[in-house]
Each structure stands twice: as structure tokens, then as C-alpha cells.
Amino acid sequence: MVDVLLGLQWGDEGKGKIVDYFAGKYDVIARFQGGPNAGHTLYIDDKKVVLHTIPSGVFHKNTINLIGNGVVLDPVTFRRECGEVAAFGIDLKQNLFIAERTHIIVPTHRALDKASEAAKGHEKIGSTLKGIGPAYMDKTGRNGLRVGDVLLPDFRERYEKLKAKHQHLLDGYHFNEDISAWEEEFFSAVEFLKTMNIVNGEYFLNEKLQAGKQVLAEGAQGSMLDVDFGTYPFVTSSSTISAGVCTGLGIAPKWIREVIGVTKAYCTRVGSGPFPTELHDATGEKLREIGREFGATTGRPRRCGWIDLVALDYTCMLSGVTQLVMTKSDVLDAFDEVYACTAYEVNGTQTRQMPFQLNGLTVKPIWEKHKGWSDEAAANSKQYNELPAEMKAFVTAVEGYLKVPVKFVSNGPGRDQVLEK
Ligand code: GDP
Ligand code: IMO
Ligand code: MG
């Protein structure tokens, strides 16, 4: 069967750490969407590792990892990442597989991302500039190159054809940076990619499922960045919700069992776009400082605010979330009061539903105040029951609103800092 683990907010919920925590229970960990815009942080032997394309099960020797067809892969960042992981003694030839239908990010995708964002001026999306949008545009526009193509004798010609198309667009943007160094690096990374396990992902996975193997599908980004249901147009270009698992891996819905939604105990967003519960004050600063809220991929400061139950209720609905993991509860340890947004007030009317679009709307969050626990020792708790009563009351309130049980609470970045409820 397939369990799905995905982010319920605007990304960076701590998915990587939680996948690493669960990975030992699964035979396969599979990424189904996104690309190097993702930054999933793990601590292995107290060393920090940030994974962008490789699934977060890679440090478990008996777990196989699959980069699914729904992902977009940049050979350059992929090779660099493989080097970092291999330095831990992990043999990627043994435990990493790449679907041949996975689309490739080429240097001109990155150039187009940069040029398009620059042209948008103050309306820019705040893209990670990894070429994600242009690569998915070529996928749906039926121009893309796929991992399987690198093995074909005419790969270079196919590449040149795509590059010529991109050049027209880049000329329109008056983009004239020299990308020849990027190209050189790209072709050398393609040679590396050819040496890796390239497989037919859909048969690979379905054969494992038929044989009774357990699979965890690892989401990237967050549900509020979903191309259909996120805060469009300030979103990413893939399906980040559970529906994306079937198309991103080539498996049928019947295989899906649990949908594990990860949420922070508060909320963050990096990049532009609406964020109803954002705090522009000292409390927001305090969350950023204690939570060390700086992007794992870009280093940008993350915008911070209290937990948004309206948005979480929406994203739990979209993905059919069956259980929750609440991360970064320790960040709230230093607060006397914590808040949760239970409704939006729009034009004088309260609603618990996500409006068609938030941009341009004045949304006033309706707050529910909770007593804080002001107990910095809570981060040392090793069992859920040891946590302060006020924190447990906060968890109960969240699950009461969402009608989905919180099964795990994460109270620190460490590999073992997860408490089962
Ligand atoms: P992802 O993209 O969802 O995998 O999350 P990121 O890795 O981008 O961001 C999560 C950040 O929070 C990383 O720096 C993690 O090391 C850290 N982290 C994860 N869980 C916890 C937690 O429970 N408490 C604290 N303090 N940090 C955490
Ligand atoms: P993980 O998997 C947080 C955001 C960008 C930008 C928007 C579009 O680590 O949670 P893109 O590069 O996809 O064109 O950017 O989406 N974004 C993320 N924010 N975490 C991520 O991934 C993100 N991936 C993209 O900041 O606002
Ligand atoms: Mg991240």
C-alpha cells in the first residue's frame, strides 16, 4: 500500500525530517512532484543535510528511493546532491532509482525563470529561480525532455531544438546573460545521470505494490502552493496535494491508504503572495528567530504568523488527510499566549471557507487565544504525556477544529525528536 506524506501549509513544514523518521517502516520512499525548489532538512549524525530532489529515505540502507515521473530534475543540482549524500557512505547505485518519464530542467529553463520573474517586477512570484515553472510549462506544452531521453543518440539535437525555442522567448525578455558555463556543467551532469538507475517508474512501483511492499509518497512544497488550489498565481507549478500522487508515480487510487498531513504549530511562507495570519510585528520576528525560519533552498527569511485553521481545514479536505503531524511545537515554548485563526472576516462577513482568491482581499483573521506554556524545557520531553498541559490543550483544539487526529508532535529538529500521541 501507499501512504502519502505532504505539507498542509506553504511548504517547509518539516516534511523531510518526518519522512526520515518514518522511512524505516517502508520499503520505498517516492517523490511524486516538485523539483529542486524543495529543500528538505535532515540531521544525520548531527550533520545537517538539505535534500532537493532525492527522497528523504535515502539514509536508510534497506529503503529504496524513487524519483517519480511527476518530478522535474535538474541534472546539475542532482549530481551535487548525490555527492553530498554519498559522502555519508550511502551507495546510491543500490538505493536510488529515477523514473525515465521524469522531466529535465535545462539551463534555459533557469534563465526563463529569472527573466520572467524580473519582467513581473513587484508582482513577482518569489520563485526559487530553479527553472520549475518553465520546465512544467514545457511538460504540458509537450516540448519537454525527459530523463529517458538522455540515453538516446540524438539527445543533443533534441536539446538544441528546445534551446532554440527558449532563445526566442529569452530574446523577448531581452535576456542576454551568457549561459555557456551553465551548459557545460549541464552536459557533464547529464553524463553522471546516465550512470544512475533509470527505470520505468510505473512498472517498478506497481510490481513492488503487487508484491506487498510498503511505499511512502513524499510531497514537496505545500498544499497552499498547489497549482490548482493554492493562492494562485502565487503558487508552484505542480499538484502538491494527494491527487498528485497517482499521476506523479503512475499508481491507481486504490493503493492509497493513509494521508499524513504535516503542519507547523504556527505558519510560515517564503516568497510573495497572500498570507492571512502573517504577523508583521515583534511576535512574527520572535517566531522567525526561535524557529530559525530561513529558506533551506534560498536562505531567504520566511514570513511568520500564527496557525491558520481555515487554510488547514481546506487542505485537509483537498487531500483527504487521515492523520496529522504537528512540527516545531518547541518554537512556541517561549510564548505566554498562542493564537489560532478560526475564521476569516471578509467585507464584514465571517467565513470558514477559503475564498476564490485572497490577493486584493482584506482578510481579517478571527483569533482564538490559547494559554501558552512558557516552558522551554518542553523541548526535552521524550513522551507526549510529559508535554505541558497547555500545549496538549492546543493540540486538542487543533484536532477538534480539523476533525483529524494529531498522531505525532515534533519538538525539535533532531531525528529522534518526535513524540507519538
Ligand atoms: P521541509 O521542506 O518541509 O522538509 O522543511 P524544511 O527543511 O525546509 O524546514 C523545516 C526546518 O525546521 C528545518 O530547518 C528543520 O531542521 C527544522 N525542524 C523540523 N522539525 C522541527 C521541530 O520540530 N522543531 C524545530 N525547532 N525545528 C524543526
Ligand atoms: P519545500 O518542499 C517553501 C515557493 C517559492 C515561491 C513559489 C514558487 O522545501 O517545502 P517555484 O520555485 O516553485 O517557482 O516557486 O513557491 N516554494 C516553496 N516554499 N517550500 C518549498 O518547498 C517551496 N518550493 C517552492 O518560494 O513563492
Ligand atoms: Mg523546505
mmCIF file of C-alpha atoms in Angstrom, residues 41-385:
data_model
loop_
_atom_site.group_PDB
_atom_site.id
_atom_site.type_symbol
_atom_site.label_atom_id
_atom_site.label_comp_id
_atom_site.label_asym_id
_atom_site.label_seq_id
_atom_site.Cartn_x
_atom_site.Cartn_y
_atom_site.Cartn_z
ATOM 1 C CA THR A 41 16.347 19.287 6.006
ATOM 2 C CA LEU A 42 17.528 16.202 7.873
ATOM 3 C CA TYR A 43 20.071 15.770 10.653
ATOM 4 C CA ILE A 44 22.204 12.682 10.168
ATOM 5 C CA ASP A 45 24.824 12.039 12.866
ATOM 6 C CA ASP A 46 24.220 15.655 13.950
ATOM 7 C CA LYS A 47 25.192 16.868 10.488
ATOM 8 C CA LYS A 48 22.675 18.934 8.564
ATOM 9 C CA VAL A 49 21.758 17.716 5.074
ATOM 10 C CA VAL A 50 19.333 19.509 2.762
ATOM 11 C CA LEU A 51 17.773 17.305 0.080
ATOM 12 C CA HIS A 52 16.235 18.893 -3.002
ATOM 13 C CA THR A 53 15.469 16.069 -5.419
ATOM 14 C CA ILE A 54 16.489 12.876 -3.645
ATOM 15 C CA PRO A 55 13.757 11.394 -1.414
ATOM 16 C CA SER A 56 14.298 11.736 2.330
ATOM 17 C CA GLY A 57 14.507 7.967 2.902
ATOM 18 C CA VAL A 58 17.952 7.821 1.370
ATOM 19 C CA PHE A 59 19.805 7.463 4.681
ATOM 20 C CA HIS A 60 18.060 4.177 5.464
ATOM 21 C CA LYS A 61 20.082 1.344 3.981
ATOM 22 C CA ASN A 62 17.136 -1.001 3.482
ATOM 23 C CA THR A 63 14.829 1.531 1.897
ATOM 24 C CA ILE A 64 14.688 2.135 -1.836
ATOM 25 C CA ASN A 65 14.105 5.668 -3.109
ATOM 26 C CA LEU A 66 12.334 6.597 -6.306
ATOM 27 C CA ILE A 67 12.273 9.948 -8.077
ATOM 28 C CA GLY A 68 8.874 9.709 -9.761
ATOM 29 C CA ASN A 69 7.763 10.869 -13.200
ATOM 30 C CA GLY A 70 5.942 13.864 -11.686
ATOM 31 C CA VAL A 71 9.216 15.407 -10.534
ATOM 32 C CA VAL A 72 11.322 17.843 -12.589
ATOM 33 C CA LEU A 73 15.010 17.061 -12.238
ATOM 34 C CA ASP A 74 17.961 19.364 -12.778
ATOM 35 C CA PRO A 75 20.978 17.137 -13.534
ATOM 36 C CA VAL A 76 23.332 19.786 -12.123
ATOM 37 C CA THR A 77 21.780 20.115 -8.659
ATOM 38 C CA PHE A 78 21.071 16.381 -8.680
ATOM 39 C CA ARG A 79 24.735 15.471 -9.192
ATOM 40 C CA ARG A 80 25.809 17.874 -6.426
ATOM 41 C CA GLU A 81 23.247 16.379 -4.061
ATOM 42 C CA CYS A 82 24.327 12.826 -4.889
ATOM 43 C CA GLY A 83 27.888 13.820 -3.955
ATOM 44 C CA GLU A 84 26.726 15.137 -0.563
ATOM 45 C CA VAL A 85 24.736 12.006 0.198
ATOM 46 C CA ALA A 86 27.488 9.649 -0.997
ATOM 47 C CA ALA A 87 29.878 11.360 1.459
ATOM 48 C CA PHE A 88 27.836 9.661 4.235
ATOM 49 C CA GLY A 89 28.756 6.262 2.790
ATOM 50 C CA ILE A 90 25.405 5.799 1.037
ATOM 51 C CA ASP A 91 25.597 3.769 -2.163
ATOM 52 C CA LEU A 92 23.092 5.467 -4.452
ATOM 53 C CA LYS A 93 23.511 2.773 -7.094
ATOM 54 C CA GLN A 94 21.844 0.449 -4.610
ATOM 55 C CA ASN A 95 19.030 2.549 -3.245
ATOM 56 C CA LEU A 96 18.122 5.326 -5.691
ATOM 57 C CA PHE A 97 16.028 4.941 -8.849
ATOM 58 C CA ILE A 98 14.818 7.569 -11.303
ATOM 59 C CA ALA A 99 11.707 7.250 -13.466
ATOM 60 C CA GLU A 100 12.515 7.629 -17.146
ATOM 61 C CA ARG A 101 9.462 9.853 -17.626
ATOM 62 C CA THR A 102 10.778 12.443 -15.149
ATOM 63 C CA HIS A 103 11.176 15.787 -16.920
ATOM 64 C CA ILE A 104 14.518 17.541 -17.097
ATOM 65 C CA ILE A 105 15.301 21.132 -16.191
ATOM 66 C CA VAL A 106 17.727 22.582 -18.753
ATOM 67 C CA PRO A 107 19.833 25.755 -18.285
ATOM 68 C CA THR A 108 17.437 27.854 -20.387
ATOM 69 C CA HIS A 109 14.592 26.900 -18.021
ATOM 70 C CA ARG A 110 16.508 28.585 -15.243
ATOM 71 C CA ALA A 111 17.200 31.573 -17.492
ATOM 72 C CA LEU A 112 13.500 31.821 -18.377
ATOM 73 C CA ASP A 113 12.522 31.642 -14.712
ATOM 74 C CA LYS A 114 14.865 34.518 -13.954
ATOM 75 C CA ALA A 115 13.773 36.593 -16.941
ATOM 76 C CA SER A 116 10.072 36.012 -16.277
ATOM 77 C CA GLU A 117 10.361 36.959 -12.614
ATOM 78 C CA ALA A 118 12.343 40.106 -13.478
ATOM 79 C CA ALA A 119 9.672 41.095 -16.006
ATOM 80 C CA LYS A 120 6.926 40.726 -13.392
ATOM 81 C CA GLY A 121 8.557 43.393 -11.220
ATOM 82 C CA HIS A 122 6.726 43.891 -7.934
ATOM 83 C CA GLU A 123 4.205 41.225 -8.930
ATOM 84 C CA LYS A 124 6.894 38.530 -8.983
ATOM 85 C CA ILE A 125 6.019 35.154 -7.503
ATOM 86 C CA GLY A 126 9.212 34.964 -5.488
ATOM 87 C CA SER A 127 10.186 31.788 -7.340
ATOM 88 C CA THR A 128 13.228 29.876 -6.156
ATOM 89 C CA LEU A 129 14.584 30.505 -9.709
ATOM 90 C CA LYS A 130 15.357 26.817 -10.168
ATOM 91 C CA GLY A 131 13.530 26.666 -13.511
ATOM 92 C CA ILE A 132 10.474 24.866 -12.122
ATOM 93 C CA GLY A 133 7.725 26.875 -13.847
ATOM 94 C CA PRO A 134 9.348 26.817 -17.321
ATOM 95 C CA ALA A 135 10.103 23.070 -17.043
ATOM 96 C CA TYR A 136 6.478 22.220 -16.161
ATOM 97 C CA MET A 137 5.314 24.574 -18.944
ATOM 98 C CA ASP A 138 7.342 22.553 -21.435
ATOM 99 C CA LYS A 139 5.929 19.342 -19.995
ATOM 100 C CA THR A 140 2.308 20.402 -20.503
ATOM 101 C CA GLY A 141 3.243 22.264 -23.692
ATOM 102 C CA ARG A 142 4.602 18.935 -24.992
ATOM 103 C CA ASN A 143 8.091 20.207 -25.670
ATOM 104 C CA GLY A 144 9.937 18.792 -22.673
ATOM 105 C CA LEU A 145 12.931 16.494 -22.408
ATOM 106 C CA ARG A 146 12.745 13.508 -20.098
ATOM 107 C CA VAL A 147 15.329 11.505 -18.199
ATOM 108 C CA GLY A 148 14.869 8.586 -20.615
ATOM 109 C CA ASP A 149 15.836 10.910 -23.476
ATOM 110 C CA VAL A 150 19.390 11.320 -22.199
ATOM 111 C CA LEU A 151 20.043 7.728 -23.251
ATOM 112 C CA LEU A 152 19.002 8.382 -26.859
ATOM 113 C CA PRO A 153 21.675 9.008 -29.501
ATOM 114 C CA ASP A 154 20.008 12.250 -30.619
ATOM 115 C CA PHE A 155 19.669 13.812 -27.157
ATOM 116 C CA ARG A 156 21.917 16.721 -28.139
ATOM 117 C CA GLU A 157 19.763 17.571 -31.176
ATOM 118 C CA ARG A 158 16.605 17.418 -29.088
ATOM 119 C CA TYR A 159 18.247 19.714 -26.574
ATOM 120 C CA GLU A 160 19.300 22.199 -29.269
ATOM 121 C CA LYS A 161 15.762 22.262 -30.670
ATOM 122 C CA LEU A 162 14.301 23.093 -27.271
ATOM 123 C CA LYS A 163 17.003 25.658 -26.608
ATOM 124 C CA ALA A 164 16.200 27.410 -29.892
ATOM 125 C CA LYS A 165 12.558 27.716 -28.781
ATOM 126 C CA HIS A 166 13.663 29.126 -25.462
ATOM 127 C CA GLN A 167 16.011 31.555 -27.172
ATOM 128 C CA HIS A 168 13.064 33.252 -28.907
ATOM 129 C CA LEU A 169 11.374 33.727 -25.569
ATOM 130 C CA LEU A 170 14.573 34.941 -23.921
ATOM 131 C CA ASP A 171 15.085 37.459 -26.720
ATOM 132 C CA GLY A 172 11.588 38.755 -25.992
ATOM 133 C CA TYR A 173 12.657 39.340 -22.407
ATOM 134 C CA HIS A 174 15.920 40.973 -23.598
ATOM 135 C CA PHE A 175 17.783 38.376 -21.571
ATOM 136 C CA ASN A 176 21.400 38.395 -22.656
ATOM 137 C CA GLU A 177 23.382 36.642 -19.933
ATOM 138 C CA ASP A 178 25.947 34.195 -21.217
ATOM 139 C CA ILE A 179 24.778 30.727 -20.196
ATOM 140 C CA SER A 180 27.564 28.725 -21.861
ATOM 141 C CA ALA A 181 29.143 27.856 -18.489
ATOM 142 C CA TRP A 182 25.745 26.530 -17.274
ATOM 143 C CA GLU A 183 25.505 24.427 -20.409
ATOM 144 C CA GLU A 184 28.915 22.888 -19.955
ATOM 145 C CA GLU A 185 28.054 21.950 -16.398
ATOM 146 C CA PHE A 186 24.694 20.608 -17.598
ATOM 147 C CA PHE A 187 26.182 18.219 -20.165
ATOM 148 C CA SER A 188 28.754 16.916 -17.762
ATOM 149 C CA ALA A 189 25.961 16.329 -15.183
ATOM 150 C CA VAL A 190 23.919 14.521 -17.863
ATOM 151 C CA GLU A 191 26.813 12.074 -18.245
ATOM 152 C CA PHE A 192 26.600 11.444 -14.491
ATOM 153 C CA LEU A 193 22.818 10.986 -14.710
ATOM 154 C CA LYS A 194 23.304 8.295 -17.360
ATOM 155 C CA THR A 195 25.266 6.215 -14.857
ATOM 156 C CA MET A 196 22.385 6.140 -12.362
ATOM 157 C CA ASN A 197 19.485 3.646 -12.194
ATOM 158 C CA ILE A 198 16.977 4.864 -14.758
ATOM 159 C CA VAL A 199 13.830 2.737 -14.661
ATOM 160 C CA ASN A 200 10.263 2.627 -15.822
ATOM 161 C CA GLY A 201 8.850 4.104 -12.617
ATOM 162 C CA GLU A 202 5.260 2.955 -13.023
ATOM 163 C CA TYR A 203 6.115 -0.736 -13.540
ATOM 164 C CA PHE A 204 8.843 -0.528 -10.919
ATOM 165 C CA LEU A 205 6.398 0.703 -8.292
ATOM 166 C CA ASN A 206 3.355 -1.343 -9.293
ATOM 167 C CA GLU A 207 5.382 -4.555 -9.216
ATOM 168 C CA LYS A 208 6.502 -3.687 -5.698
ATOM 169 C CA LEU A 209 2.913 -2.964 -4.645
ATOM 170 C CA GLN A 210 1.715 -6.257 -6.123
ATOM 171 C CA ALA A 211 4.422 -7.983 -4.083
ATOM 172 C CA GLY A 212 3.041 -6.407 -0.886
ATOM 173 C CA LYS A 213 5.729 -3.751 -0.383
ATOM 174 C CA GLN A 214 5.007 -0.597 1.609
ATOM 175 C CA VAL A 215 5.508 2.764 -0.078
ATOM 176 C CA LEU A 216 5.614 6.289 1.340
ATOM 177 C CA ALA A 217 4.968 9.069 -1.182
ATOM 178 C CA GLU A 218 6.871 12.191 -0.102
ATOM 179 C CA GLY A 219 5.338 15.535 -1.015
ATOM 180 C CA ALA A 220 7.281 18.675 -1.716
ATOM 181 C CA GLN A 221 6.141 22.296 -1.280
ATOM 182 C CA GLY A 222 2.799 22.616 0.496
ATOM 183 C CA SER A 223 -0.883 22.351 -0.325
ATOM 184 C CA MET A 224 -1.353 26.137 -0.354
ATOM 185 C CA LEU A 225 1.242 26.246 -3.176
ATOM 186 C CA ASP A 226 -0.724 23.739 -5.281
ATOM 187 C CA VAL A 227 -1.147 24.903 -8.877
ATOM 188 C CA ASP A 228 -4.940 24.421 -8.773
ATOM 189 C CA PHE A 229 -5.916 25.096 -5.178
ATOM 190 C CA GLY A 230 -3.128 27.259 -3.781
ATOM 191 C CA THR A 231 -3.039 31.046 -3.630
ATOM 192 C CA TYR A 232 -2.868 31.330 -7.422
ATOM 193 C CA PRO A 233 -0.873 32.807 -9.134
ATOM 194 C CA PHE A 234 1.500 32.796 -6.150
ATOM 195 C CA VAL A 235 1.941 29.040 -6.302
ATOM 196 C CA THR A 236 4.325 26.465 -7.690
ATOM 197 C CA SER A 237 3.631 24.593 -10.933
ATOM 198 C CA SER A 238 2.751 21.091 -9.717
ATOM 199 C CA SER A 239 -0.024 19.221 -7.895
ATOM 200 C CA THR A 240 1.158 19.202 -4.313
ATOM 201 C CA ILE A 241 -1.978 17.547 -2.890
ATOM 202 C CA SER A 242 -2.677 13.815 -2.623
ATOM 203 C CA ALA A 243 -4.266 13.779 -6.092
ATOM 204 C CA GLY A 244 -0.773 14.421 -7.494
ATOM 205 C CA VAL A 245 0.466 11.083 -6.159
ATOM 206 C CA CYS A 246 -1.347 8.970 -8.765
ATOM 207 C CA THR A 247 -0.199 10.965 -11.790
ATOM 208 C CA GLY A 248 3.223 11.661 -10.294
ATOM 209 C CA LEU A 249 4.008 7.986 -9.753
ATOM 210 C CA GLY A 250 1.724 6.060 -12.111
ATOM 211 C CA ILE A 251 -0.265 4.265 -9.420
ATOM 212 C CA ALA A 252 -4.017 3.839 -9.008
ATOM 213 C CA PRO A 253 -6.008 5.464 -6.158
ATOM 214 C CA LYS A 254 -6.876 2.025 -4.747
ATOM 215 C CA TRP A 255 -3.343 1.690 -3.392
ATOM 216 C CA ILE A 256 -3.541 4.802 -1.218
ATOM 217 C CA ARG A 257 -4.071 4.141 2.483
ATOM 218 C CA GLU A 258 -3.106 6.871 4.974
ATOM 219 C CA VAL A 259 -2.656 10.522 4.039
ATOM 220 C CA ILE A 260 -0.361 12.088 6.622
ATOM 221 C CA GLY A 261 -0.550 15.880 6.698
ATOM 222 C CA VAL A 262 2.319 17.839 8.204
ATOM 223 C CA THR A 263 1.714 21.266 9.733
ATOM 224 C CA LYS A 264 3.829 23.535 11.848
ATOM 225 C CA ALA A 265 2.351 24.601 15.190
ATOM 226 C CA TYR A 266 2.353 28.071 13.622
ATOM 227 C CA CYS A 267 2.705 29.084 9.959
ATOM 228 C CA THR A 268 5.327 30.357 7.520
ATOM 229 C CA ARG A 269 5.566 31.343 3.905
ATOM 230 C CA VAL A 270 8.580 32.196 1.748
ATOM 231 C CA GLY A 271 8.213 34.210 -1.449
ATOM 232 C CA SER A 272 5.363 36.526 -2.392
ATOM 233 C CA GLY A 273 1.616 36.058 -2.104
ATOM 234 C CA PRO A 274 -1.217 36.259 0.403
ATOM 235 C CA PHE A 275 -0.705 35.029 3.943
ATOM 236 C CA PRO A 276 -3.721 35.944 6.110
ATOM 237 C CA THR A 277 -2.195 35.146 9.512
ATOM 238 C CA GLU A 278 1.174 36.797 8.851
ATOM 239 C CA LEU A 279 2.499 38.867 11.766
ATOM 240 C CA HIS A 280 4.420 41.990 10.825
ATOM 241 C CA ASP A 281 5.381 42.693 14.414
ATOM 242 C CA ALA A 282 7.772 41.598 17.156
ATOM 243 C CA THR A 283 5.857 38.332 17.611
ATOM 244 C CA GLY A 284 6.484 37.454 13.956
ATOM 245 C CA GLU A 285 10.165 38.282 14.448
ATOM 246 C CA LYS A 286 10.286 36.120 17.540
ATOM 247 C CA LEU A 287 8.801 33.151 15.655
ATOM 248 C CA ARG A 288 11.369 33.637 12.884
ATOM 249 C CA GLU A 289 14.236 33.887 15.312
ATOM 250 C CA ILE A 290 13.333 30.943 17.540
ATOM 251 C CA GLY A 291 12.136 28.823 14.627
ATOM 252 C CA ARG A 292 15.233 29.756 12.568
ATOM 253 C CA GLU A 293 12.915 30.478 9.720
ATOM 254 C CA PHE A 294 15.232 30.970 6.776
ATOM 255 C CA GLY A 295 14.722 29.110 3.479
ATOM 256 C CA ALA A 296 16.552 25.774 3.163
ATOM 257 C CA THR A 297 16.951 26.297 -0.609
ATOM 258 C CA THR A 298 17.360 30.052 -0.987
ATOM 259 C CA GLY A 299 18.298 31.277 2.521
ATOM 260 C CA ARG A 300 15.536 33.905 2.309
ATOM 261 C CA PRO A 301 13.841 34.887 5.590
ATOM 262 C CA ARG A 302 10.486 33.160 5.895
ATOM 263 C CA ARG A 303 7.404 35.207 6.697
ATOM 264 C CA CYS A 304 5.870 34.037 10.001
ATOM 265 C CA GLY A 305 2.461 34.035 11.659
ATOM 266 C CA TRP A 306 0.079 32.003 13.812
ATOM 267 C CA ILE A 307 -1.504 28.748 12.676
ATOM 268 C CA ASP A 308 -4.311 29.198 10.139
ATOM 269 C CA LEU A 309 -7.055 26.616 10.769
ATOM 270 C CA VAL A 310 -9.190 27.872 7.867
ATOM 271 C CA ALA A 311 -6.380 27.077 5.430
ATOM 272 C CA LEU A 312 -5.601 23.779 7.183
ATOM 273 C CA ASP A 313 -9.233 22.693 7.100
ATOM 274 C CA TYR A 314 -9.246 23.413 3.368
ATOM 275 C CA THR A 315 -6.046 21.496 2.672
ATOM 276 C CA CYS A 316 -7.097 18.538 4.862
ATOM 277 C CA MET A 317 -10.267 18.373 2.768
ATOM 278 C CA LEU A 318 -8.406 18.545 -0.564
ATOM 279 C CA SER A 319 -6.093 15.670 0.273
ATOM 280 C CA GLY A 320 -8.378 13.585 2.492
ATOM 281 C CA VAL A 321 -5.873 13.814 5.331
ATOM 282 C CA THR A 322 -6.325 10.942 7.792
ATOM 283 C CA GLN A 323 -3.734 11.941 10.390
ATOM 284 C CA LEU A 324 -1.677 14.963 11.314
ATOM 285 C CA VAL A 325 1.892 15.531 12.372
ATOM 286 C CA MET A 326 2.458 18.826 14.175
ATOM 287 C CA THR A 327 6.048 20.056 13.931
ATOM 288 C CA LYS A 328 8.025 22.792 15.653
ATOM 289 C CA SER A 329 5.857 22.794 18.767
ATOM 290 C CA ASP A 330 9.062 23.695 20.666
ATOM 291 C CA VAL A 331 9.145 27.072 18.903
ATOM 292 C CA LEU A 332 6.022 28.046 20.865
ATOM 293 C CA ASP A 333 7.645 27.071 24.187
ATOM 294 C CA ALA A 334 8.695 30.671 24.845
ATOM 295 C CA PHE A 335 5.265 32.277 24.377
ATOM 296 C CA ASP A 336 2.810 33.299 27.135
ATOM 297 C CA GLU A 337 -0.077 33.201 24.682
ATOM 298 C CA VAL A 338 -0.518 31.442 21.379
ATOM 299 C CA TYR A 339 -3.223 32.076 18.790
ATOM 300 C CA ALA A 340 -5.051 30.133 16.125
ATOM 301 C CA CYS A 341 -7.082 31.660 13.301
ATOM 302 C CA THR A 342 -10.523 30.025 13.293
ATOM 303 C CA ALA A 343 -12.284 32.143 10.650
ATOM 304 C CA TYR A 344 -11.655 34.887 8.102
ATOM 305 C CA GLU A 345 -13.606 38.108 8.149
ATOM 306 C CA VAL A 346 -14.010 39.359 4.589
ATOM 307 C CA ASN A 347 -16.051 42.522 3.887
ATOM 308 C CA GLY A 348 -17.631 42.296 7.335
ATOM 309 C CA THR A 349 -18.700 38.663 6.945
ATOM 310 C CA GLN A 350 -17.082 35.738 8.707
ATOM 311 C CA THR A 351 -16.281 32.587 6.801
ATOM 312 C CA ARG A 352 -14.540 29.302 7.490
ATOM 313 C CA GLN A 353 -14.012 28.687 3.775
ATOM 314 C CA MET A 354 -11.089 29.611 1.555
ATOM 315 C CA PRO A 355 -12.149 32.395 -0.822
ATOM 316 C CA PHE A 356 -11.621 32.096 -4.609
ATOM 317 C CA GLN A 357 -8.640 34.339 -4.297
ATOM 318 C CA LEU A 358 -7.010 36.113 -1.418
ATOM 319 C CA ASN A 359 -4.990 38.656 -3.398
ATOM 320 C CA GLY A 360 -6.618 42.011 -3.252
ATOM 321 C CA LEU A 361 -8.960 40.940 -0.437
ATOM 322 C CA THR A 362 -8.673 42.337 3.043
ATOM 323 C CA VAL A 363 -8.878 39.302 5.264
ATOM 324 C CA LYS A 364 -9.141 39.838 8.986
ATOM 325 C CA PRO A 365 -8.242 36.691 10.895
ATOM 326 C CA ILE A 366 -10.566 35.830 13.777
ATOM 327 C CA TRP A 367 -8.290 34.667 16.554
ATOM 328 C CA GLU A 368 -8.775 32.075 19.233
ATOM 329 C CA LYS A 369 -6.444 32.749 22.120
ATOM 330 C CA HIS A 370 -4.734 29.880 23.926
ATOM 331 C CA LYS A 371 -2.813 29.979 27.145
ATOM 332 C CA GLY A 372 0.880 29.496 26.370
ATOM 333 C CA TRP A 373 3.064 27.174 28.380
ATOM 334 C CA SER A 374 6.209 29.335 28.743
ATOM 335 C CA ASP A 375 8.181 26.195 29.430
ATOM 336 C CA GLU A 376 11.370 25.950 27.441
ATOM 337 C CA ALA A 377 12.060 22.549 28.916
ATOM 338 C CA ALA A 378 9.140 21.157 26.870
ATOM 339 C CA ALA A 379 11.596 20.604 24.011
ATOM 340 C CA ASN A 380 13.279 17.958 26.173
ATOM 341 C CA SER A 381 10.107 15.912 26.587
ATOM 342 C CA LYS A 382 10.553 12.377 25.370
ATOM 343 C CA GLN A 383 6.909 11.335 25.605
ATOM 344 C CA TYR A 384 3.732 13.083 24.549
ATOM 345 C CA ASN A 385 2.296 12.812 28.061
#
